[in-house]
């Protein structure tokens, strides 16, 4: 009887490992398709310049592929979740196996378990944002499409209006140098240099800030073939931290009715980073903490603070 139970448990665990393996493969596939969507959006599709319909069709195809991969992964993930708790508890016996070859199996399994948890969490976020994108795209019903066309879209702002707003920013923030790029024709990318301290890439949709990356002055935002690279992060820990804070700042300053004011507030906040390497922490008074300067700036007064001094 005990043997039968043991055999059943073993079968369950083998099945779980098999499912985990498949889930990892499916996640890799999903990651590749999602990367393709962003690559296409970032770099533009070949032979689609000026042809909006072809561009939308290609985008629709890649989004459908993301949706299919995600549904497959979700289906598999829900099956794994059901058995997870008991299976992980039982697999702890693997740790007591005296065979040296089997020693790392339990640790690897734990790692996979943690990874799977993260995958489920990320995939649910991806699912909700994917649904939002689909409902905004050509998949929506015609009634919805008509309604969307009639509604006042804050993103549909003429480029001339955006350009004049940016030139007003240039005069308002003389310490900053703001260059404008439009790699896909309509979306605006701003490359902002803050004195000799940092460079920030800000992607706008209309006048809403969608994406921000901060790098060192010595780092480039262009790939070797001259295309804008909006995804790669800085190789310095300091600027990776500043990027994280900048992403929080765009959410903090986000304003649906007055996007101009949101950009102004964000730039004012970003401008305070000109003292990134010269101002001490406003809380502990020191310049460095674990070898890193105060990378955080308070959203109201723009006071510099270390990562740990914020708490
Ligand atoms: Zn401090």
Short mmCIF file of C-alpha atoms and ligand atoms in Angstrom, two decimals:
data_model
loop_
_atom_site.label_atom_id
_atom_site.label_comp_id
_atom_site.label_asym_id
_atom_site.label_seq_id
_atom_site.Cartn_x
_atom_site.Cartn_y
_atom_site.Cartn_z
CA UNK A 1 0.00 0.00 0.00
CA UNK A 2 2.78 2.35 0.98
CA UNK A 3 4.65 1.35 -2.15
CA UNK A 4 1.62 2.17 -4.28
CA UNK A 5 1.31 5.60 -2.65
CA UNK A 6 4.97 6.23 -3.19
CA UNK A 7 4.67 5.17 -6.84
CA UNK A 8 1.72 7.52 -7.33
CA UNK A 9 3.60 10.41 -5.75
CA UNK A 10 6.58 9.70 -7.96
CA UNK A 11 4.39 9.62 -11.06
CA UNK A 12 2.82 12.93 -10.00
CA UNK A 13 6.23 14.51 -9.56
CA UNK A 14 7.51 13.21 -12.91
CA UNK A 15 4.39 14.66 -14.52
CA UNK A 16 4.99 17.97 -12.75
CA UNK A 17 8.60 18.13 -13.91
CA UNK A 18 7.46 17.36 -17.43
CA UNK A 19 4.84 20.14 -17.22
CA UNK A 20 7.40 22.56 -15.83
CA UNK A 21 9.72 21.76 -18.73
CA UNK A 22 6.93 22.41 -21.21
CA UNK A 23 5.97 25.61 -19.39
CA UNK A 24 9.55 26.87 -19.62
CA UNK A 25 9.62 26.15 -23.36
CA UNK A 26 6.26 27.88 -23.83
CA UNK A 27 7.48 30.88 -21.82
CA UNK A 28 10.56 31.14 -24.02
CA UNK A 29 8.29 31.04 -27.06
CA UNK A 30 6.01 33.73 -25.58
CA UNK A 31 9.02 35.85 -24.73
CA UNK A 32 10.28 35.59 -28.31
CA UNK A 33 6.92 36.63 -29.78
CA UNK A 34 6.54 39.53 -27.33
CA UNK A 35 10.09 40.67 -28.14
CA UNK A 36 9.17 40.55 -31.84
CA UNK A 37 6.19 42.86 -31.21
CA UNK A 38 8.38 45.41 -29.43
CA UNK A 39 11.17 45.03 -31.98
CA UNK A 40 8.71 45.67 -34.81
CA UNK A 41 7.27 48.67 -32.98
CA UNK A 42 10.71 50.00 -32.08
CA UNK A 43 12.55 49.47 -35.35
CA UNK A 44 9.65 49.65 -37.77
CA UNK A 45 8.67 46.94 -40.25
CA UNK A 46 10.41 46.62 -43.60
CA UNK A 47 8.43 47.70 -46.70
CA UNK A 48 5.64 49.29 -44.64
CA UNK A 49 6.73 52.89 -44.68
CA UNK A 50 3.73 55.06 -45.39
CA UNK A 51 1.45 52.04 -45.64
CA UNK A 52 -0.48 52.06 -42.42
CA UNK A 53 -2.74 49.13 -43.35
CA UNK A 54 0.13 46.71 -43.99
CA UNK A 55 1.77 47.83 -40.75
CA UNK A 56 -1.45 47.22 -38.80
CA UNK A 57 -1.94 43.80 -40.44
CA UNK A 58 1.58 42.69 -39.53
CA UNK A 59 1.13 44.00 -36.00
CA UNK A 60 -2.21 42.20 -35.74
CA UNK A 61 -0.53 38.92 -36.76
CA UNK A 62 2.23 39.22 -34.17
CA UNK A 63 -0.28 40.22 -31.46
CA UNK A 64 -2.40 37.16 -32.33
CA UNK A 65 0.70 34.98 -31.99
CA UNK A 66 1.32 36.52 -28.52
CA UNK A 67 -2.29 35.82 -27.58
CA UNK A 68 -2.09 32.18 -28.72
CA UNK A 69 1.21 31.53 -26.95
CA UNK A 70 -0.11 33.15 -23.82
CA UNK A 71 -3.36 31.11 -23.79
CA UNK A 72 -1.35 27.90 -24.22
CA UNK A 73 0.91 28.84 -21.32
CA UNK A 74 -2.01 29.87 -19.14
CA UNK A 75 -3.76 26.55 -19.79
CA UNK A 76 -0.64 24.64 -18.79
CA UNK A 77 0.02 26.96 -15.81
CA UNK A 78 -3.43 26.43 -14.28
CA UNK A 79 -2.85 22.64 -14.36
CA UNK A 80 0.49 23.01 -12.61
CA UNK A 81 -0.85 25.28 -9.87
CA UNK A 82 -3.32 22.68 -8.67
CA UNK A 83 -0.68 20.14 -7.71
CA UNK A 84 2.11 22.50 -6.79
CA UNK A 85 1.88 22.58 -2.97
CA UNK A 86 1.90 18.84 -2.34
CA UNK A 87 4.43 18.15 -5.05
CA UNK A 88 6.97 20.64 -3.74
CA UNK A 89 6.57 19.35 -0.20
CA UNK A 90 7.22 15.77 -1.29
CA UNK A 91 10.14 16.62 -3.51
CA UNK A 92 12.01 17.85 -0.43
CA UNK A 93 12.93 14.16 0.14
CA UNK A 94 15.14 14.43 -2.94
CA UNK A 95 17.48 16.48 -0.80
CA UNK A 96 18.21 13.41 1.36
CA UNK A 97 19.25 11.24 -1.58
CA UNK A 98 22.77 10.05 -0.86
CA UNK A 99 23.69 9.79 -4.55
CA UNK A 100 25.94 12.70 -5.44
CA UNK A 101 24.49 12.96 -8.95
CA UNK A 102 21.02 13.65 -7.58
CA UNK A 103 22.15 16.29 -5.06
CA UNK A 104 21.41 19.39 -7.13
CA UNK A 105 18.01 18.13 -8.39
CA UNK A 106 16.06 19.49 -5.43
CA UNK A 107 17.69 22.91 -5.60
CA UNK A 108 17.07 23.05 -9.34
CA UNK A 109 13.47 22.06 -8.77
CA UNK A 110 13.02 24.78 -6.16
CA UNK A 111 14.51 27.27 -8.59
CA UNK A 112 12.05 26.13 -11.28
CA UNK A 113 9.21 26.45 -8.78
CA UNK A 114 10.14 30.04 -7.93
CA UNK A 115 10.58 30.77 -11.61
CA UNK A 116 7.18 29.32 -12.42
CA UNK A 117 5.59 31.53 -9.76
CA UNK A 118 7.17 34.56 -11.37
CA UNK A 119 6.06 33.41 -14.84
CA UNK A 120 2.46 33.12 -13.62
CA UNK A 121 2.63 36.57 -12.07
CA UNK A 122 4.17 38.19 -15.16
CA UNK A 123 1.91 36.34 -17.56
CA UNK A 124 -1.20 37.58 -15.73
CA UNK A 125 0.13 41.16 -16.02
CA UNK A 126 0.97 40.53 -19.67
CA UNK A 127 -2.49 39.07 -20.24
CA UNK A 128 -4.29 42.10 -18.85
CA UNK A 129 -2.14 44.57 -20.80
CA UNK A 130 -2.43 42.38 -23.91
CA UNK A 131 -6.20 42.47 -23.66
CA UNK A 132 -6.07 46.22 -23.32
CA UNK A 133 -3.93 46.49 -26.45
CA UNK A 134 -6.22 44.16 -28.39
CA UNK A 135 -9.31 46.11 -27.40
CA UNK A 136 -7.60 49.28 -28.58
CA UNK A 137 -6.53 47.77 -31.89
CA UNK A 138 -8.42 46.60 -34.96
CA UNK A 139 -9.97 43.70 -32.99
CA UNK A 140 -12.51 46.02 -31.42
CA UNK A 141 -16.06 46.02 -32.75
CA UNK A 142 -16.98 48.61 -35.32
CA UNK A 143 -19.27 50.32 -32.82
CA UNK A 144 -16.38 50.62 -30.40
CA UNK A 145 -14.11 51.77 -33.18
CA UNK A 146 -16.57 54.48 -34.13
CA UNK A 147 -16.92 55.53 -30.54
CA UNK A 148 -13.13 55.68 -30.19
CA UNK A 149 -12.85 57.80 -33.30
CA UNK A 150 -15.37 60.27 -32.00
CA UNK A 151 -13.91 60.53 -28.50
CA UNK A 152 -11.38 63.30 -27.92
CA UNK A 153 -8.09 61.38 -28.10
CA UNK A 154 -5.38 63.03 -26.04
CA UNK A 155 -2.80 61.08 -28.04
CA UNK A 156 -3.87 62.39 -31.43
CA UNK A 157 -1.96 65.64 -31.24
CA UNK A 158 -0.53 67.17 -34.44
CA UNK A 159 3.27 66.94 -34.65
CA UNK A 160 3.56 70.71 -35.18
CA UNK A 161 1.88 71.28 -31.82
CA UNK A 162 4.25 68.82 -30.13
CA UNK A 163 7.25 70.47 -31.82
CA UNK A 164 6.26 73.94 -30.66
CA UNK A 165 5.71 72.63 -27.13
CA UNK A 166 9.17 71.04 -27.13
CA UNK A 167 10.82 74.23 -28.36
CA UNK A 168 9.10 76.05 -25.45
CA UNK A 169 10.63 73.41 -23.14
CA UNK A 170 14.05 74.06 -24.67
CA UNK A 171 13.82 77.70 -23.64
CA UNK A 172 12.34 76.87 -20.23
CA UNK A 173 15.14 74.41 -19.39
CA UNK A 174 18.33 75.94 -20.80
CA UNK A 175 20.47 73.46 -18.82
CA UNK A 176 19.00 70.64 -20.87
CA UNK A 177 19.48 69.80 -24.50
CA UNK A 178 16.37 68.23 -26.02
CA UNK A 179 16.60 66.50 -29.43
CA UNK A 180 13.52 65.18 -31.19
CA UNK A 181 13.36 61.94 -33.25
CA UNK A 182 10.46 60.23 -34.99
CA UNK A 183 11.66 56.75 -36.08
CA UNK A 184 8.13 55.53 -36.90
CA UNK A 185 6.79 58.75 -38.29
CA UNK A 186 4.30 59.70 -35.57
CA UNK A 187 5.62 58.69 -32.14
CA UNK A 188 8.02 61.22 -30.70
CA UNK A 189 11.26 60.22 -29.02
CA UNK A 190 13.10 62.86 -27.00
CA UNK A 191 16.80 62.53 -26.26
CA UNK A 192 17.52 64.75 -23.30
CA UNK A 193 21.01 65.58 -22.06
CA UNK A 194 21.15 66.91 -18.51
CA UNK A 195 24.41 68.90 -18.39
CA UNK A 196 27.36 66.49 -18.29
CA UNK A 197 25.57 64.10 -15.94
CA UNK A 198 23.15 61.87 -17.81
CA UNK A 199 21.19 61.31 -20.97
CA UNK A 200 17.55 60.28 -20.96
CA UNK A 201 15.44 58.84 -23.74
CA UNK A 202 11.75 59.68 -23.37
CA UNK A 203 9.17 58.07 -25.65
CA UNK A 204 5.94 60.03 -26.06
CA UNK A 205 2.54 59.03 -27.35
CA UNK A 206 0.93 62.32 -28.17
CA UNK A 207 2.14 64.27 -25.16
CA UNK A 208 1.94 61.36 -22.74
CA UNK A 209 5.23 59.90 -21.53
CA UNK A 210 5.19 56.17 -22.24
CA UNK A 211 8.75 55.02 -21.67
CA UNK A 212 11.96 56.36 -20.24
CA UNK A 213 15.56 55.11 -20.15
CA UNK A 214 18.45 56.85 -18.47
CA UNK A 215 22.08 56.27 -19.41
CA UNK A 216 25.47 57.81 -18.83
CA UNK A 217 26.66 60.62 -21.11
CA UNK A 218 29.27 58.23 -22.54
CA UNK A 219 26.65 55.63 -23.54
CA UNK A 220 24.80 55.66 -26.82
CA UNK A 221 21.11 55.39 -27.63
CA UNK A 222 21.82 54.32 -31.20
CA UNK A 223 22.69 50.86 -32.51
CA UNK A 224 25.65 50.29 -34.82
CA UNK A 225 23.41 50.61 -37.89
CA UNK A 226 22.19 54.02 -36.72
CA UNK A 227 18.76 52.96 -35.41
CA UNK A 228 17.37 54.27 -32.14
CA UNK A 229 17.77 51.68 -29.39
CA UNK A 230 15.06 52.32 -26.84
CA UNK A 231 15.27 49.00 -24.97
CA UNK A 232 18.85 48.37 -23.84
CA UNK A 233 19.62 49.55 -20.33
CA UNK A 234 22.66 51.37 -19.01
CA UNK A 235 25.60 49.22 -18.00
CA UNK A 236 26.09 51.32 -14.85
CA UNK A 237 24.20 50.50 -11.66
CA UNK A 238 23.70 54.20 -10.88
CA UNK A 239 21.82 54.88 -14.12
CA UNK A 240 19.82 51.65 -13.86
CA UNK A 241 18.58 52.91 -10.48
CA UNK A 242 17.84 56.37 -11.90
CA UNK A 243 15.85 54.68 -14.72
CA UNK A 244 13.77 52.82 -12.12
CA UNK A 245 13.02 56.07 -10.29
CA UNK A 246 12.25 57.83 -13.58
CA UNK A 247 9.68 55.12 -14.43
CA UNK A 248 8.01 55.75 -11.06
CA UNK A 249 8.17 59.50 -11.70
CA UNK A 250 6.31 59.27 -15.03
CA UNK A 251 3.49 57.46 -13.26
CA UNK A 252 3.56 60.01 -10.43
CA UNK A 253 3.38 63.01 -12.78
CA UNK A 254 0.94 61.39 -15.24
CA UNK A 255 -2.02 63.63 -16.00
CA UNK A 256 -4.78 62.80 -18.48
CA UNK A 257 -6.13 66.31 -18.87
CA UNK A 258 -2.89 68.32 -18.76
CA UNK A 259 -0.14 66.15 -20.29
CA UNK A 260 1.95 69.31 -20.93
CA UNK A 261 2.10 70.01 -17.21
CA UNK A 262 3.06 66.37 -16.58
CA UNK A 263 6.03 66.64 -18.98
CA UNK A 264 7.12 69.96 -17.44
CA UNK A 265 7.00 68.50 -13.92
CA UNK A 266 8.88 65.40 -15.06
CA UNK A 267 11.61 67.48 -16.74
CA UNK A 268 11.92 69.67 -13.65
CA UNK A 269 12.38 66.52 -11.59
CA UNK A 270 14.86 65.06 -14.12
CA UNK A 271 16.77 68.34 -14.18
CA UNK A 272 17.51 67.95 -10.46
CA UNK A 273 19.80 65.03 -11.43
CA UNK A 274 22.42 67.47 -12.64
CA UNK A 275 23.77 67.22 -9.07
CA UNK A 276 23.71 63.39 -9.14
CA UNK A 277 27.42 63.07 -8.36
CA UNK A 278 27.89 66.31 -6.43
CA UNK A 279 25.03 66.55 -3.90
CA UNK A 280 25.05 64.69 -0.57
CA UNK A 281 22.05 62.71 0.69
CA UNK A 282 19.48 65.02 2.32
CA UNK A 283 18.90 62.49 5.09
CA UNK A 284 22.28 61.06 6.15
CA UNK A 285 24.43 63.86 4.71
CA UNK A 286 26.85 61.40 3.06
CA UNK A 287 27.86 61.33 -0.59
CA UNK A 288 28.14 57.56 -1.06
CA UNK A 289 26.29 54.58 0.33
CA UNK A 290 27.77 51.23 -0.72
CA UNK A 291 29.71 53.12 -3.35
CA UNK A 292 26.55 54.57 -4.94
CA UNK A 293 25.55 58.28 -4.82
CA UNK A 294 22.00 59.36 -3.84
CA UNK A 295 20.10 58.09 -6.91
CA UNK A 296 16.63 58.98 -5.67
CA UNK A 297 15.02 62.42 -5.98
CA UNK A 298 11.97 63.27 -3.92
CA UNK A 299 8.99 64.00 -6.25
CA UNK A 300 7.98 67.26 -4.56
CA UNK A 301 11.17 69.00 -3.52
CA UNK A 302 13.62 66.98 -5.69
CA UNK A 303 15.84 66.35 -2.67
CA UNK A 304 18.59 63.76 -3.20
CA UNK A 305 18.39 60.59 -1.13
CA UNK A 306 20.09 57.23 -1.01
CA UNK A 307 18.12 54.13 -1.82
CA UNK A 308 18.08 52.97 1.83
CA UNK A 309 17.60 56.44 3.34
CA UNK A 310 14.16 56.72 1.70
CA UNK A 311 12.61 54.21 4.11
ZN1 LIG B 1 21.61 58.75 2.74
#
